[in-house]
Amino acid sequence: MSKTTVRDVDMEPEPSTSPERASAPAKRGAGRAFALLLVITGAAGLLAAWVITIDKFKLLEAKVEGKTFTPGCSLNPVVSCGSVMESDQASVFGFPNPMLGLVAYGIVVCVGVSLLAGARFPRWYWLTFNAGTLFGVVFCAWLMFQSLYRINALCLWCSLAWVATILMFWYVTSFNVRNGFLPAPAGSRASSASSPGSCPSCTSASSAC
């Protein structure tokens, strides 16, 4: 008759690290300041898109009724939101541009709130988010050129959205470089870690000199 000792009963197989677990993509959260920056810039862009959308609808309604509508931000011939809204560049994709902003800036606010709640996202998520902000900066740069050199008028609410987009792209890119999600020289990554608001490309250029 065999004896079963306490040692034999209590012995359990040691947990082994499976290859799937070892190769699982790392997830990263963000600090409170960065999350708040996304919430604030997203809310600023969302506000601008909302006001421009409302004024655009009022402008269309006035045209149908044979009346004239002047947006509140039309201060003079140069600072004239109405001139920008009536241009062809205001509906690049076949619908008013601010309607795209309502969706895009809403997503930014959701990402910021999720980070404040402790959410952690994988590398592909951060790179996709970075690509979205890059598209926003390129689109805003094109709109700036069209507004200043083709339409010859400036919209204050559009300017608010431009500034918010540039800020969020700057800091999201710095975040991805700092965490190794974007390839960058070691000096650029170290500088980005010490000063999160630094420009990775500018830092790389200065370190090469």
Coordinates of C-alpha atoms in Angstrom, one line a residue:
M1 CA 0.0 0.0 0.0
S2 CA 1.6 3.3 -1.1
K3 CA 1.7 6.3 1.1
T4 CA 0.6 9.7 -0.1
T5 CA 2.4 12.5 1.6
V6 CA 1.3 16.2 1.9
R7 CA 4.2 17.1 -0.4
D8 CA 2.8 14.9 -3.2
V9 CA -0.7 16.4 -2.8
D10 CA 0.3 20.0 -2.7
M11 CA 2.7 19.8 -5.6
E12 CA 1.3 21.6 -8.6
P13 CA 2.9 22.1 -12.0
E14 CA 4.7 25.4 -12.3
P15 CA 3.1 27.9 -14.6
S16 CA 5.0 28.0 -17.9
T17 CA 5.2 31.0 -20.1
S18 CA 3.5 30.1 -23.4
P19 CA 4.9 31.4 -26.6
E20 CA 1.6 33.2 -27.3
R21 CA 1.8 35.0 -24.0
A22 CA 5.4 36.0 -24.5
S23 CA 4.8 37.4 -28.0
A24 CA 1.6 39.2 -27.0
P25 CA 1.8 42.9 -28.0
A26 CA 2.5 45.3 -25.2
K27 CA -0.2 47.7 -24.2
R28 CA 0.5 51.2 -23.1
G29 CA -1.6 53.7 -21.2
A30 CA -0.7 57.4 -20.8
G31 CA -0.3 60.0 -18.1
R32 CA -3.1 62.2 -16.9
A33 CA -1.6 65.3 -18.5
F34 CA -1.5 63.7 -22.0
A35 CA -5.0 62.4 -21.6
L36 CA -6.3 65.8 -20.5
L37 CA -4.5 67.3 -23.5
L38 CA -6.4 65.0 -25.8
V39 CA -9.7 65.8 -24.1
I40 CA -9.2 69.5 -24.3
T41 CA -7.9 69.7 -27.9
G42 CA -10.6 67.2 -29.0
A43 CA -13.3 69.3 -27.2
A44 CA -12.0 72.5 -28.8
G45 CA -12.1 71.0 -32.3
L46 CA -15.5 69.5 -31.6
L47 CA -16.8 72.9 -30.5
A48 CA -15.5 74.6 -33.6
A49 CA -16.9 71.9 -35.9
W50 CA -20.3 72.1 -34.2
V51 CA -20.5 75.9 -34.5
I52 CA -19.5 75.8 -38.2
T53 CA -22.0 73.1 -39.0
I54 CA -24.8 75.0 -37.4
D55 CA -23.9 78.2 -39.2
K56 CA -23.6 76.2 -42.5
F57 CA -27.1 74.9 -42.1
K58 CA -28.4 78.4 -41.3
L59 CA -26.6 79.7 -44.4
L60 CA -28.3 77.1 -46.6
E61 CA -31.7 77.8 -45.1
A62 CA -31.3 81.5 -45.7
K63 CA -30.4 80.8 -49.3
V64 CA -33.5 78.6 -49.8
E65 CA -35.7 81.3 -48.3
G66 CA -34.1 84.0 -50.3
K67 CA -32.6 85.7 -47.3
T68 CA -29.0 86.5 -46.2
F69 CA -27.3 85.1 -43.1
T70 CA -24.1 86.5 -41.7
P71 CA -22.2 84.2 -39.2
G72 CA -21.2 85.7 -36.0
C73 CA -17.5 85.3 -36.7
S74 CA -17.7 87.3 -39.9
L75 CA -16.1 90.5 -38.6
N76 CA -14.7 92.1 -41.8
P77 CA -13.9 91.1 -45.4
V78 CA -10.7 89.3 -44.2
V79 CA -12.0 87.6 -41.1
S80 CA -15.1 86.2 -42.8
C81 CA -16.4 82.8 -41.9
G82 CA -19.3 83.2 -44.4
S83 CA -16.9 83.5 -47.4
V84 CA -15.1 80.3 -46.3
M85 CA -18.3 78.4 -45.8
E86 CA -19.6 79.3 -49.3
S87 CA -16.4 78.2 -51.0
D88 CA -15.9 74.9 -52.9
Q89 CA -13.1 74.0 -50.5
A90 CA -15.6 73.9 -47.6
S91 CA -17.1 70.6 -49.0
V92 CA -14.1 68.6 -50.2
F93 CA -15.7 65.2 -49.8
G94 CA -19.2 66.2 -51.0
F95 CA -20.4 67.2 -47.6
P96 CA -19.5 70.1 -45.3
N97 CA -16.0 69.6 -43.8
P98 CA -17.1 70.2 -40.2
M99 CA -19.2 67.1 -40.3
L100 CA -16.0 65.1 -40.6
G101 CA -14.7 67.1 -37.7
L102 CA -17.7 66.1 -35.6
V103 CA -16.7 62.5 -35.9
A104 CA -12.9 62.9 -35.8
Y105 CA -12.7 65.2 -32.8
G106 CA -15.3 63.1 -31.0
I107 CA -13.0 60.1 -31.3
V108 CA -10.2 62.1 -29.8
V109 CA -12.3 63.0 -26.8
C110 CA -13.2 59.4 -26.3
V111 CA -9.6 58.3 -26.5
G112 CA -8.6 60.9 -23.9
V113 CA -11.5 59.9 -21.5
S114 CA -10.6 56.3 -21.9
L115 CA -7.0 57.0 -20.9
L116 CA -8.2 59.0 -17.9
A117 CA -10.1 55.8 -16.9
G118 CA -7.0 53.8 -17.1
A119 CA -7.3 52.2 -20.5
R120 CA -4.2 50.7 -22.2
F121 CA -3.9 50.3 -26.0
P122 CA -1.6 48.2 -28.1
R123 CA 0.9 49.5 -30.6
W124 CA -1.3 49.2 -33.6
Y125 CA -3.9 51.3 -31.9
W126 CA -1.5 54.1 -31.2
L127 CA -0.1 54.0 -34.7
T128 CA -3.6 54.2 -36.2
F129 CA -4.4 57.1 -33.9
N130 CA -1.2 58.8 -35.0
A131 CA -2.0 58.2 -38.7
G132 CA -5.4 59.8 -38.1
T133 CA -3.8 62.9 -36.5
L134 CA -1.3 63.1 -39.4
F135 CA -4.2 63.1 -41.9
G136 CA -5.8 65.9 -39.9
V137 CA -2.6 68.0 -40.0
V138 CA -2.2 67.5 -43.7
F139 CA -5.8 68.4 -44.3
C140 CA -5.6 71.4 -42.1
A141 CA -2.4 72.6 -43.9
W142 CA -4.2 72.3 -47.2
L143 CA -7.2 74.3 -45.8
M144 CA -4.8 77.0 -44.5
F145 CA -3.3 77.4 -47.9
Q146 CA -6.7 77.5 -49.6
S147 CA -8.1 80.0 -47.0
L148 CA -5.2 82.4 -47.2
Y149 CA -4.2 82.3 -50.9
R150 CA -7.3 81.2 -52.8
I151 CA -10.4 82.2 -50.7
N152 CA -8.6 85.3 -49.3
A153 CA -10.6 85.0 -46.0
L154 CA -10.0 83.6 -42.6
C155 CA -12.5 81.7 -40.4
L156 CA -11.8 82.0 -36.6
W157 CA -13.5 78.8 -35.7
C158 CA -11.5 77.0 -38.4
S159 CA -8.3 78.5 -36.9
L160 CA -9.3 77.0 -33.5
A161 CA -9.7 73.6 -35.1
W162 CA -6.3 73.9 -36.9
V163 CA -4.5 74.7 -33.7
A164 CA -6.1 71.9 -31.8
T165 CA -5.2 69.4 -34.6
I166 CA -1.6 70.5 -34.7
L167 CA -1.2 70.2 -30.9
M168 CA -2.7 66.7 -30.8
F169 CA -0.6 65.5 -33.7
W170 CA 2.6 66.9 -32.0
Y171 CA 2.0 65.2 -28.7
V172 CA 0.7 61.9 -30.1
T173 CA 3.8 61.6 -32.3
S174 CA 6.0 62.5 -29.3
F175 CA 4.2 59.8 -27.2
N176 CA 4.7 57.1 -29.8
V177 CA 8.4 58.0 -30.3
R178 CA 9.0 58.0 -26.5
N179 CA 7.4 54.5 -26.1
G180 CA 9.2 53.0 -29.1
F181 CA 6.1 52.7 -31.3
L182 CA 7.6 54.8 -34.0
P183 CA 11.2 54.2 -35.2
A184 CA 13.5 57.1 -34.3
P185 CA 17.2 57.7 -33.4
A186 CA 18.2 57.0 -29.9
G187 CA 18.9 60.7 -29.2
S188 CA 15.5 61.7 -30.4
R189 CA 13.8 59.1 -28.2
A190 CA 15.8 60.1 -25.1
S191 CA 15.0 63.8 -25.6
S192 CA 11.4 63.0 -26.2
A193 CA 11.3 61.0 -22.9
S194 CA 12.9 63.9 -21.0
S195 CA 10.7 66.6 -22.6
P196 CA 7.4 65.1 -23.9
G197 CA 6.5 68.3 -25.7
S198 CA 9.6 68.3 -27.9
C199 CA 9.4 67.8 -31.6
P200 CA 11.0 64.4 -32.5
S201 CA 12.1 65.5 -36.0
C202 CA 13.7 68.7 -34.7
T203 CA 15.5 66.9 -31.9
S204 CA 16.8 64.3 -34.4
A205 CA 18.2 67.1 -36.6
S206 CA 19.8 68.9 -33.7
S207 CA 21.5 65.7 -32.4
A208 CA 23.0 65.0 -35.9
C209 CA 24.7 68.4 -36.0

